Short mmCIF file of C-alpha atoms and ligand atoms in Angstrom, two decimals:
data_model
loop_
_atom_site.label_atom_id
_atom_site.label_comp_id
_atom_site.label_asym_id
_atom_site.label_seq_id
_atom_site.Cartn_x
_atom_site.Cartn_y
_atom_site.Cartn_z
CA MET A 130 81.72 -60.45 67.41
CA ASP A 131 82.83 -62.82 64.72
CA LYS A 132 79.64 -63.49 62.53
CA ASN A 133 80.31 -67.27 62.63
CA ARG A 134 80.86 -67.43 66.45
CA ILE A 135 77.96 -69.60 68.11
CA ILE A 136 77.01 -68.51 71.60
CA ILE A 137 76.52 -71.52 73.83
CA PHE A 138 73.62 -71.08 76.32
CA ASP A 139 73.58 -73.88 78.85
CA THR A 140 70.27 -74.43 80.64
CA THR A 141 71.18 -77.54 82.57
CA LEU A 142 70.57 -75.78 85.82
CA ARG A 143 67.13 -74.68 84.56
CA ASP A 144 65.47 -76.79 81.89
CA GLY A 145 67.81 -79.73 82.84
CA GLU A 146 66.82 -79.41 86.48
CA GLN A 147 63.06 -79.54 85.37
CA SER A 148 63.59 -83.29 84.41
CA PRO A 149 61.56 -85.29 86.92
CA GLY A 150 63.84 -86.45 89.63
CA ALA A 151 66.92 -84.36 88.60
CA SER A 152 66.78 -81.87 91.32
CA MET A 153 70.14 -80.39 92.58
CA ASN A 154 70.96 -78.51 95.76
CA LEU A 155 72.55 -75.03 95.95
CA GLU A 156 76.09 -76.38 96.32
CA GLU A 157 75.76 -78.87 93.48
CA LYS A 158 74.45 -76.07 91.30
CA VAL A 159 77.34 -73.85 92.07
CA LYS A 160 79.79 -76.66 91.36
CA ILE A 161 78.24 -77.45 87.88
CA ALA A 162 78.25 -73.65 87.13
CA GLN A 163 81.86 -73.69 87.85
CA VAL A 164 82.57 -76.45 85.56
CA LEU A 165 80.52 -74.93 82.82
CA GLU A 166 82.27 -71.69 83.21
CA GLU A 167 85.74 -73.53 83.05
CA MET A 168 84.65 -75.24 79.87
CA GLY A 169 83.81 -71.84 78.23
CA VAL A 170 79.92 -71.73 78.23
CA ASP A 171 78.83 -68.26 77.29
CA VAL A 172 75.59 -67.98 79.08
CA ILE A 173 74.60 -70.24 82.03
CA GLU A 174 70.75 -70.25 82.85
CA ALA A 175 70.91 -70.87 86.61
CA GLY A 176 67.19 -71.30 87.37
CA PHE A 177 63.76 -69.82 87.49
CA PRO A 178 63.90 -67.56 90.58
CA ILE A 179 60.17 -67.14 91.17
CA ALA A 180 59.61 -71.03 91.21
CA SER A 181 60.82 -71.38 94.85
CA ASN A 182 63.12 -69.86 97.44
CA GLY A 183 65.63 -72.57 96.66
CA ASP A 184 65.68 -71.68 93.01
CA PHE A 185 66.05 -68.02 93.86
CA GLU A 186 68.93 -68.66 96.24
CA ALA A 187 70.68 -70.99 93.76
CA VAL A 188 70.52 -68.31 91.07
CA LYS A 189 71.91 -65.80 93.41
CA ALA A 190 74.68 -68.08 94.47
CA VAL A 191 75.64 -68.91 90.97
CA ALA A 192 75.60 -65.24 90.18
CA SER A 193 77.96 -64.48 92.91
CA HIS A 194 80.45 -67.21 92.20
CA ILE A 195 80.71 -66.88 88.45
CA ARG A 196 82.67 -64.13 86.96
CA ASN A 197 83.16 -64.92 83.18
CA ALA A 198 80.01 -66.39 81.89
CA THR A 199 76.85 -64.37 81.69
CA ILE A 200 74.30 -65.60 84.45
CA CYS A 201 70.67 -65.80 83.32
CA GLY A 202 67.43 -66.22 85.19
CA LEU A 203 64.06 -67.06 83.71
CA ALA A 204 60.99 -65.18 84.17
CA ARG A 205 57.41 -65.27 82.89
CA ALA A 206 55.97 -62.11 81.38
CA THR A 207 54.87 -60.78 84.87
CA ARG A 208 56.12 -58.07 87.09
CA GLY A 209 56.72 -60.36 90.02
CA ASP A 210 58.64 -62.89 87.96
CA ILE A 211 60.72 -60.17 86.47
CA GLU A 212 61.51 -58.36 89.67
CA ARG A 213 62.38 -61.57 91.45
CA CYS A 214 64.70 -62.54 88.50
CA ALA A 215 66.29 -59.10 88.62
CA GLU A 216 66.93 -59.48 92.40
CA ALA A 217 68.59 -62.94 91.96
CA ILE A 218 70.84 -62.06 89.19
CA ARG A 219 71.97 -58.71 90.86
CA PRO A 220 75.39 -60.12 92.19
CA ALA A 221 76.38 -61.18 88.66
CA ALA A 222 79.27 -59.64 86.81
CA ARG A 223 77.07 -60.00 83.77
CA GLY A 224 73.34 -60.77 84.33
CA ARG A 225 70.59 -61.53 81.93
CA ILE A 226 66.84 -61.72 82.28
CA HIS A 227 65.21 -64.26 80.14
CA THR A 228 61.53 -63.66 79.86
CA PHE A 229 59.02 -65.61 77.80
CA ILE A 230 55.36 -65.84 76.83
CA SER A 231 53.57 -68.47 74.62
CA THR A 232 52.74 -67.42 71.20
CA SER A 233 51.05 -70.50 69.50
CA PRO A 234 47.30 -70.49 69.00
CA LEU A 235 47.04 -73.55 71.18
CA HIS A 236 48.95 -72.22 74.09
CA MET A 237 47.25 -68.70 73.90
CA LYS A 238 43.87 -70.05 73.87
CA TYR A 239 44.13 -72.94 76.46
CA LYS A 240 47.06 -72.14 78.65
CA LEU A 241 47.04 -68.31 78.71
CA GLN A 242 43.40 -67.74 77.84
CA MET A 243 44.55 -64.56 76.24
CA GLU A 244 43.88 -62.91 72.97
CA PRO A 245 46.74 -62.62 70.64
CA GLU A 246 46.71 -58.78 70.74
CA ARG A 247 47.06 -58.95 74.48
CA VAL A 248 49.94 -61.40 74.18
CA LEU A 249 51.68 -58.85 71.84
CA GLU A 250 51.27 -56.18 74.28
CA LYS A 251 52.69 -58.29 77.08
CA VAL A 252 55.76 -58.95 74.98
CA THR A 253 56.46 -55.14 74.82
CA GLU A 254 55.54 -54.67 78.51
CA SER A 255 57.75 -57.55 79.82
CA VAL A 256 60.77 -56.70 77.80
CA THR A 257 60.54 -52.99 78.63
CA LEU A 258 60.27 -53.85 82.41
CA ALA A 259 63.25 -56.22 82.19
CA ARG A 260 65.36 -53.58 80.51
CA THR A 261 64.89 -51.31 83.57
CA PHE A 262 67.15 -53.81 85.49
CA THR A 263 69.51 -54.98 82.94
CA ASP A 264 70.66 -54.12 79.32
CA ASP A 265 70.90 -57.94 78.69
CA VAL A 266 67.35 -59.12 77.99
CA GLU A 267 66.51 -62.29 76.13
CA TRP A 268 62.79 -62.87 74.96
CA SER A 269 61.44 -66.30 74.10
CA ALA A 270 58.34 -67.13 72.12
CA GLU A 271 57.27 -70.33 73.89
CA ASP A 272 55.90 -72.93 71.56
CA GLY A 273 57.56 -70.79 68.81
CA SER A 274 57.73 -73.53 66.25
CA ARG A 275 53.82 -73.95 66.31
CA THR A 276 53.18 -70.25 66.20
CA GLU A 277 51.70 -68.70 63.16
CA PRO A 278 54.44 -67.12 61.21
CA ASP A 279 52.96 -63.66 60.73
CA PHE A 280 52.16 -63.49 64.45
CA LEU A 281 55.68 -64.74 65.35
CA CYS A 282 57.13 -61.89 63.18
CA ARG A 283 55.18 -59.32 64.91
CA CYS A 284 56.13 -60.63 68.33
CA VAL A 285 59.80 -60.84 67.55
CA GLU A 286 59.67 -57.23 66.04
CA ALA A 287 57.96 -55.94 69.25
CA ALA A 288 60.42 -57.76 71.56
CA ILE A 289 63.48 -56.26 69.60
CA LYS A 290 61.84 -52.83 69.49
CA ALA A 291 61.36 -52.98 73.39
CA GLY A 292 65.02 -53.80 73.80
CA ALA A 293 65.55 -57.57 73.71
CA GLY A 294 69.06 -58.17 72.60
CA THR A 295 68.36 -61.88 72.03
CA VAL A 296 65.34 -63.35 70.72
CA ASN A 297 64.83 -67.18 71.32
CA ILE A 298 62.55 -69.46 69.18
CA PRO A 299 61.98 -72.57 71.14
CA ASP A 300 60.71 -75.81 69.74
CA THR A 301 59.03 -76.38 73.18
CA VAL A 302 57.34 -79.68 72.30
CA GLY A 303 60.17 -81.14 70.10
CA TYR A 304 57.82 -81.13 67.01
CA ALA A 305 59.78 -79.51 64.41
CA LEU A 306 61.58 -81.09 61.53
CA PRO A 307 65.10 -79.82 60.56
CA ASP A 308 64.14 -78.31 57.07
CA GLU A 309 60.89 -76.76 58.61
CA PHE A 310 62.60 -75.27 61.50
CA ALA A 311 65.40 -73.72 59.38
CA ALA A 312 62.78 -72.35 57.06
CA LEU A 313 61.11 -70.67 60.08
CA ILE A 314 64.33 -69.07 61.18
CA ARG A 315 64.93 -67.90 57.63
CA LEU A 316 61.58 -66.47 57.44
CA LEU A 317 62.32 -64.30 60.46
CA PHE A 318 65.35 -63.04 58.82
CA ASP A 319 63.46 -62.19 55.74
CA ARG A 320 60.42 -60.69 57.29
CA VAL A 321 61.31 -58.95 60.61
CA PRO A 322 62.68 -55.41 59.86
CA ASN A 323 64.66 -54.83 62.92
CA ILE A 324 66.01 -58.48 63.06
CA ASP A 325 69.74 -57.28 62.67
CA ARG A 326 69.49 -55.66 66.15
CA ALA A 327 69.20 -59.07 67.96
CA ILE A 328 70.89 -62.33 68.12
CA ILE A 329 68.57 -65.19 67.05
CA SER A 330 68.57 -67.99 69.47
CA VAL A 331 67.05 -71.58 69.36
CA HIS A 332 65.92 -73.96 72.07
CA CYS A 333 65.06 -77.39 70.80
CA HIS A 334 63.41 -80.33 72.81
CA ASN A 335 64.14 -83.82 71.90
CA ASP A 336 60.78 -85.37 71.72
CA LEU A 337 61.33 -86.84 68.31
CA GLY A 338 65.11 -87.24 68.78
CA LEU A 339 65.73 -84.13 66.57
CA ALA A 340 66.81 -81.48 69.07
CA VAL A 341 70.55 -81.41 67.90
CA ALA A 342 69.54 -81.73 64.17
CA ASN A 343 66.96 -78.92 64.61
CA SER A 344 69.59 -76.76 66.36
CA LEU A 345 72.23 -77.30 63.69
CA ALA A 346 69.63 -76.58 60.96
CA ALA A 347 68.78 -73.30 62.65
CA VAL A 348 72.31 -72.36 62.92
CA GLY A 349 72.74 -72.89 59.15
CA ALA A 350 69.78 -70.58 58.76
CA GLY A 351 71.30 -67.79 60.79
CA ALA A 352 70.79 -68.51 64.50
CA ARG A 353 73.73 -67.52 66.61
CA GLN A 354 72.82 -68.76 69.98
CA VAL A 355 71.98 -72.39 70.88
CA GLU A 356 70.36 -73.42 73.97
CA CYS A 357 71.35 -76.81 75.26
CA THR A 358 72.08 -78.92 78.21
CA VAL A 359 74.84 -81.29 79.39
CA ASN A 360 73.86 -84.81 78.59
CA GLY A 361 70.71 -83.50 76.90
CA LEU A 362 68.99 -83.31 80.24
CA GLY A 363 65.79 -81.46 80.17
CA GLU A 364 61.89 -81.66 80.28
CA ARG A 365 60.48 -84.89 79.03
CA ALA A 366 62.98 -86.19 76.50
CA GLY A 367 65.33 -83.41 77.20
CA ASN A 368 66.99 -80.55 75.26
CA ALA A 369 69.51 -80.50 72.72
CA ALA A 370 72.73 -82.09 74.08
CA MET A 371 75.46 -79.46 74.36
CA GLU A 372 78.31 -81.99 73.78
CA GLU A 373 76.66 -83.13 70.56
CA VAL A 374 76.01 -79.61 69.31
CA VAL A 375 79.54 -78.51 70.02
CA MET A 376 81.32 -81.58 68.65
CA ALA A 377 79.10 -81.64 65.49
CA LEU A 378 80.27 -78.15 64.84
CA ARG A 379 83.82 -78.90 65.53
CA THR A 380 83.93 -82.14 63.65
CA ARG A 381 82.02 -80.90 60.69
CA HIS A 382 83.63 -77.52 60.28
CA ASP A 383 83.95 -78.33 56.64
CA ARG A 384 80.30 -78.07 56.21
CA MET A 385 79.46 -75.81 59.04
CA PRO A 386 82.12 -73.20 59.35
CA PHE A 387 81.07 -72.07 62.87
CA THR A 388 82.93 -71.86 66.09
CA THR A 389 82.08 -71.92 69.77
CA GLY A 390 84.04 -70.92 72.86
CA ILE A 391 83.88 -74.28 74.38
CA ARG A 392 86.99 -76.15 75.53
CA THR A 393 85.78 -79.45 74.35
CA GLU A 394 88.30 -81.38 76.44
CA ALA A 395 86.21 -80.58 79.48
CA ILE A 396 83.11 -82.26 78.03
CA THR A 397 83.71 -85.70 79.65
CA ARG A 398 84.22 -84.06 82.97
CA ALA A 399 80.98 -82.08 82.84
CA SER A 400 78.88 -84.98 81.77
CA ARG A 401 80.25 -87.15 84.58
CA LEU A 402 79.63 -84.47 87.17
CA VAL A 403 76.08 -83.87 85.92
CA SER A 404 75.37 -87.50 85.91
CA ALA A 405 76.91 -87.97 89.33
CA VAL A 406 74.88 -85.07 90.86
CA THR A 407 71.47 -85.86 89.28
CA GLY A 408 71.77 -89.61 89.48
CA PHE A 409 70.76 -89.83 85.77
CA PRO A 410 73.12 -92.37 84.25
CA VAL A 411 74.38 -91.74 80.72
CA GLN A 412 73.31 -94.49 78.27
CA PRO A 413 76.37 -96.43 77.20
CA ASN A 414 75.80 -95.66 73.48
CA LYS A 415 75.00 -91.94 74.03
CA ALA A 416 76.89 -89.89 71.41
CA ILE A 417 80.10 -88.25 72.56
CA VAL A 418 79.86 -89.04 76.30
CA GLY A 419 78.49 -92.62 76.42
CA LYS A 420 81.06 -95.11 77.78
CA ASN A 421 81.00 -96.90 74.38
CA ALA A 422 81.33 -93.74 72.28
CA PHE A 423 84.97 -94.44 71.74
CA ALA A 424 85.06 -98.07 72.42
CA HIS A 425 85.84 -100.50 69.55
CA GLU A 426 84.64 -104.02 70.12
CA SER A 427 84.81 -105.95 66.83
CA GLY A 428 88.12 -107.32 65.70
CA ILE A 429 87.72 -105.57 62.27
CA HIS A 430 87.28 -102.21 63.89
CA GLN A 431 90.08 -102.73 66.50
CA ASP A 432 92.42 -103.75 63.78
CA GLY A 433 91.49 -100.70 61.74
CA VAL A 434 91.89 -98.27 64.55
CA LEU A 435 95.27 -99.75 65.53
CA LYS A 436 96.43 -99.20 62.05
CA HIS A 437 94.97 -95.80 61.61
CA ALA A 438 92.61 -94.29 64.21
CA GLN A 439 90.53 -92.29 61.71
CA THR A 440 89.45 -95.49 59.98
CA TYR A 441 86.62 -95.72 62.60
CA GLU A 442 87.06 -92.57 64.63
CA ILE A 443 85.77 -89.19 63.44
CA MET A 444 86.89 -87.42 66.61
CA THR A 445 89.73 -88.22 69.03
CA PRO A 446 88.87 -89.31 72.52
CA GLU A 447 91.21 -86.63 73.82
CA SER A 448 89.12 -83.90 72.03
CA VAL A 449 86.35 -84.71 74.50
CA GLY A 450 88.68 -85.13 77.52
CA LEU A 451 89.21 -89.00 77.42
CA ASN A 452 92.65 -89.98 77.41
CA ARG A 453 94.22 -92.91 75.72
CA SER A 454 96.98 -92.97 78.27
CA ASN A 455 97.67 -96.30 79.73
CA LEU A 456 98.73 -94.66 83.14
CA VAL A 457 96.58 -96.88 85.35
CA MET A 458 96.85 -95.82 88.83
CA GLY A 459 97.42 -98.29 91.63
CA LYS A 460 98.63 -98.67 95.15
CA HIS A 461 102.10 -97.78 94.28
CA SER A 462 101.14 -94.50 92.79
CA GLY A 463 102.36 -91.54 94.88
CA ARG A 464 100.98 -88.05 95.57
CA ALA A 465 102.74 -86.48 92.58
CA ALA A 466 101.24 -89.06 90.05
CA PHE A 467 97.81 -88.56 91.78
CA ARG A 468 97.97 -84.82 91.49
CA ALA A 469 98.95 -85.11 87.90
CA LYS A 470 96.13 -87.46 87.19
CA LEU A 471 93.61 -85.07 88.77
CA ARG A 472 94.91 -82.32 86.55
CA GLU A 473 94.66 -84.56 83.48
CA LEU A 474 91.01 -85.14 84.53
CA GLY A 475 90.36 -81.56 84.69
CA TYR A 476 90.01 -81.11 88.49
CA GLN A 477 91.44 -77.98 90.20
CA LEU A 478 91.17 -78.94 93.91
CA ASP A 479 92.67 -77.10 96.74
CA GLU A 480 95.32 -78.78 98.86
CA ALA A 481 92.94 -80.10 101.57
CA ALA A 482 90.65 -81.56 98.96
CA VAL A 483 93.60 -83.25 97.20
CA GLU A 484 94.82 -84.68 100.57
CA THR A 485 91.32 -86.12 101.34
CA ALA A 486 90.97 -87.40 97.69
CA PHE A 487 94.43 -88.99 98.05
CA ALA A 488 93.74 -90.76 101.15
CA ARG A 489 90.34 -92.11 99.71
CA PHE A 490 92.38 -93.27 96.51
CA LYS A 491 94.93 -95.06 98.57
CA ASP A 492 92.20 -96.76 100.47
CA LEU A 493 90.58 -97.77 97.21
CA ALA A 494 93.91 -98.92 95.66
CA ASP A 495 94.46 -101.33 98.60
CA ARG A 496 91.14 -102.94 97.69
CA LYS A 497 91.23 -102.72 93.95
CA LYS A 498 94.15 -103.72 91.75
CA ASP A 499 93.81 -101.14 88.91
CA VAL A 500 92.18 -97.79 89.60
CA PHE A 501 90.93 -96.45 86.31
CA ASP A 502 90.25 -92.70 85.48
CA GLU A 503 86.51 -93.44 85.97
CA ASP A 504 87.16 -94.78 89.52
CA ILE A 505 88.97 -91.42 90.38
CA VAL A 506 86.24 -89.30 88.80
CA ALA A 507 83.63 -91.21 90.85
CA LEU A 508 85.62 -90.83 94.12
CA VAL A 509 86.32 -87.10 93.64
CA ASP A 510 82.76 -86.37 92.53
CA ASP A 511 81.48 -88.22 95.58
CA GLN A 512 83.77 -86.22 97.68
CA VAL A 513 82.45 -82.99 96.35
CA VAL A 514 78.96 -83.80 97.22
CA ARG A 515 80.07 -84.95 100.51
CA ASP A 516 81.13 -81.56 101.75
CA ASN A 517 78.94 -80.11 104.50
CA VAL A 518 78.14 -83.48 105.86
CA ARG A 519 76.54 -83.99 109.42
CA ILE A 520 76.24 -87.69 109.15
CA ARG A 521 79.15 -90.01 108.41
CA LEU A 522 79.51 -93.68 107.94
CA VAL A 523 81.94 -95.02 110.38
CA SER A 524 81.70 -98.75 109.91
CA LEU A 525 79.32 -101.43 108.60
CA GLU A 526 79.08 -105.18 108.75
CA VAL A 527 76.41 -107.20 107.00
CA LEU A 528 75.53 -110.83 107.59
CA CYS A 529 73.51 -112.36 104.70
CA GLY A 530 73.39 -115.52 102.68
CA THR A 531 71.44 -118.69 102.85
CA ARG A 532 72.34 -119.34 106.47
CA HIS A 533 71.46 -115.75 107.66
CA ASN A 534 67.70 -115.28 107.70
CA PRO A 535 66.83 -112.43 108.11
CA PRO A 536 69.83 -110.52 106.79
CA LYS A 537 71.50 -108.32 109.50
CA ALA A 538 73.34 -104.98 109.46
CA ASP A 539 75.76 -103.73 112.21
CA LEU A 540 76.17 -100.15 111.63
CA GLU A 541 78.20 -97.15 113.23
CA LEU A 542 77.33 -93.60 112.22
CA GLU A 543 78.79 -90.28 113.32
CA VAL A 544 75.87 -87.94 113.77
CA ASP A 545 76.80 -84.27 114.39
CA GLY A 546 80.07 -85.51 115.82
CA GLU A 547 78.74 -88.19 118.09
CA VAL A 548 79.29 -91.93 117.20
CA LYS A 549 76.13 -93.99 117.48
CA SER A 550 75.70 -97.74 116.64
CA CYS A 551 72.82 -100.21 116.19
CA ASN A 552 71.93 -103.34 114.56
CA ALA A 553 68.85 -104.02 112.37
CA VAL A 554 67.32 -106.77 110.23
CA GLY A 555 65.57 -106.43 106.85
CA ASP A 556 64.06 -108.23 103.95
CA GLY A 557 67.43 -108.12 102.25
CA PRO A 558 70.99 -106.88 103.18
CA VAL A 559 70.33 -103.44 101.72
CA ASP A 560 66.98 -103.17 103.56
CA ALA A 561 68.72 -104.12 106.78
CA ILE A 562 71.27 -101.27 106.24
CA PHE A 563 68.60 -98.81 105.49
CA ASN A 564 66.68 -99.77 108.54
CA ALA A 565 69.72 -99.41 110.61
CA ILE A 566 70.21 -95.91 109.33
CA LYS A 567 66.49 -95.08 110.03
CA SER A 568 66.87 -96.31 113.58
CA LEU A 569 69.92 -94.01 114.23
CA VAL A 570 68.57 -91.13 112.33
CA PRO A 571 64.76 -91.26 112.39
CA HIS A 572 63.13 -89.59 109.53
CA GLU A 573 59.94 -89.89 107.44
CA THR A 574 61.07 -90.19 103.89
CA ARG A 575 59.93 -92.42 101.06
CA LEU A 576 62.50 -94.30 99.07
CA GLN A 577 61.77 -93.57 95.33
CA LEU A 578 64.75 -95.10 93.76
CA TYR A 579 67.69 -97.49 94.54
CA GLN A 580 70.03 -98.12 91.62
CA VAL A 581 73.41 -99.84 91.43
CA GLN A 582 75.80 -99.35 88.48
CA ALA A 583 79.41 -100.64 87.94
CA VAL A 584 81.77 -97.79 87.43
CA THR A 585 84.33 -100.01 85.77
CA GLN A 586 84.42 -103.68 84.64
CA GLY A 587 85.44 -106.74 86.57
CA THR A 588 84.32 -108.33 89.79
CA ASP A 589 86.41 -105.78 91.73
CA ALA A 590 84.79 -102.92 90.10
CA GLN A 591 83.51 -99.95 92.23
CA ALA A 592 79.73 -99.89 92.46
CA GLU A 593 78.15 -96.61 92.30
CA VAL A 594 74.87 -96.48 94.00
CA THR A 595 72.09 -93.92 93.74
CA VAL A 596 69.41 -93.40 96.28
CA ARG A 597 66.49 -91.01 95.79
CA LEU A 598 64.43 -90.00 98.89
CA GLU A 599 61.14 -88.14 98.82
CA GLU A 600 59.90 -86.01 101.67
CA GLY A 601 56.92 -83.65 101.43
CA GLY A 602 57.01 -83.49 97.70
CA LYS A 603 60.71 -82.64 97.73
CA THR A 604 63.29 -85.24 96.40
CA VAL A 605 66.97 -85.69 97.09
CA GLN A 606 69.52 -87.97 95.51
CA GLY A 607 72.50 -89.35 97.24
CA GLN A 608 75.37 -91.20 95.56
CA GLY A 609 78.01 -93.54 97.09
CA ALA A 610 80.88 -95.34 95.47
CA ASP A 611 82.79 -98.32 96.91
CA THR A 612 84.05 -101.65 95.69
CA ASP A 613 81.54 -103.19 98.24
CA THR A 614 77.97 -102.65 97.00
CA MET A 615 76.57 -102.71 100.58
CA VAL A 616 79.09 -99.94 101.75
CA ALA A 617 78.20 -97.91 98.55
CA SER A 618 74.52 -98.29 99.32
CA ALA A 619 74.96 -97.06 102.91
CA ARG A 620 77.17 -94.17 101.60
CA ALA A 621 74.49 -93.24 99.11
CA TYR A 622 71.70 -93.29 101.65
CA VAL A 623 73.72 -91.17 104.17
CA ASN A 624 74.68 -88.81 101.35
CA ALA A 625 70.90 -88.35 100.54
CA LEU A 626 70.19 -87.71 104.17
CA ASN A 627 72.97 -85.10 104.39
CA LYS A 628 71.36 -83.32 101.36
CA LEU A 629 68.02 -83.49 102.99
CA LEU A 630 69.61 -81.72 106.05
CA VAL A 631 71.12 -79.08 103.75
CA LYS A 632 67.80 -78.53 102.19
CA ARG A 633 66.46 -77.90 105.64
CA GLN A 634 69.36 -75.75 106.81
CA LYS A 635 66.94 -73.44 108.57
CA THR A 636 65.36 -76.34 110.65
CA ALA A 637 66.76 -77.02 113.90
CA PRO A 638 69.06 -80.26 113.71
CA ALA A 639 66.83 -81.84 116.36
CA ALA A 640 63.99 -81.98 113.93
CA LEU A 641 65.52 -84.68 111.92
CA MET A 642 66.64 -86.77 114.86
CA ALA A 643 63.41 -86.43 116.74
O1 KIV B 814 60.96 -75.10 76.13
C1 KIV B 814 60.77 -73.89 76.14
O2 KIV B 814 59.90 -73.38 75.45
C2 KIV B 814 61.28 -73.24 77.28
C3 KIV B 814 61.19 -71.78 77.35
C4 KIV B 814 60.94 -71.14 78.73
C5 KIV B 814 62.51 -71.16 76.85
O3 KIV B 814 61.99 -73.85 78.07
ZN1 ZN B 815 62.60 -75.88 77.33
#
């Protein structure tokens, strides 16, 4: 392999999913994995199989669906973890076991309560066991950046000797500074005798906002795999954002002559899908994927960009999958234009899905003068998570305002093929809608989050509503988009309930309705 090729290891489905509230169901994980594969990610870490049956099934499903990328599962340094992980990745065309153990004094003493020599033995034991299932084993030194260098060198040497082809050095708590982290990677290259037999990887967290800077510094020092997530999702402040790492390498090729296999034009699509599925909005000024990342507001900047784009743009919007095209879709646009637009936005839908999306687009275009790309993306992503539905919104009317006290919702839902209707009141119109849904589909959940975002601008903008429900410690998130915020709210709640049903697939349908 080219010595300057950087392997992109995406852990959105594992470390990303560990963000509180970012849980994804199996279908959503497979969908995201497909998009990651299409964009050219080399390794997809699909989950932590021992963590739950849901995680195990999701890793297995991703391993069955993805053919080009390597599918990786995480495992602690125990037989149970490693065997479960091996089982989950078995269907993969290329499967990797990623096993880890803490190596810092703090973690070994308080978390593991193990002597360093025992930890060192476990490195060898875990990698050796993992190698009995696959040739592709990655070993990580958890809290690597706070590990004593001599001990880290001994662990890395032992892991490589036992057969780890990739050795990952995480900055688990996001504590490192770029020059210090680069020095640590250089030290490994200088001191570990068998280092040339493994790829050195880094996994940086963003607690001090330095995850991307640390990852790039490590690449400069010899690391050839970067672990990252879409939108920088991940534990606490998140992981290094994949789009930032990749675009920094592409844009500053003059100083960092490295390449990746990422088709950067798919970045915006991946970012939007992850945001829609997790309900984590992307901050407007987020590098690369924020909605303002390519927007020029000030007159001076606009003037400059119009005269010559590079005056204020270091990357083109097209390079990350945004298009400058003024092709705004509207109610006169036909199927062919709609299909072309879907292709332009990076969607590959089958005929039936195109037809459903087209009907929903026409419906939207009747209510909204201009339909922007963002509207279509919201609409299609919403459709993706609406597959497998058992509850559908049929109709909704809401009475509210100064003369209607309390607000009232008339609702019709189709539940397992049967149309049911009711009306309910509430403390506000949204409360009335949710009460109506609860009376048609009785359930015991706690509403954890209700959030409204405008997809585009103007008073006719589509509202995108996110609803998070909690039941027995498990959370599901639903999204709904519509020009009417109340309809979007109902759709989001129904979408969350459908996800809850998918989560409880093995439970009799009557259980939810009882
Ligand atoms: O942050 C971390 O150390 C991790 C490891 C399991 C790789 O996520
Ligand atoms: Zn991590």
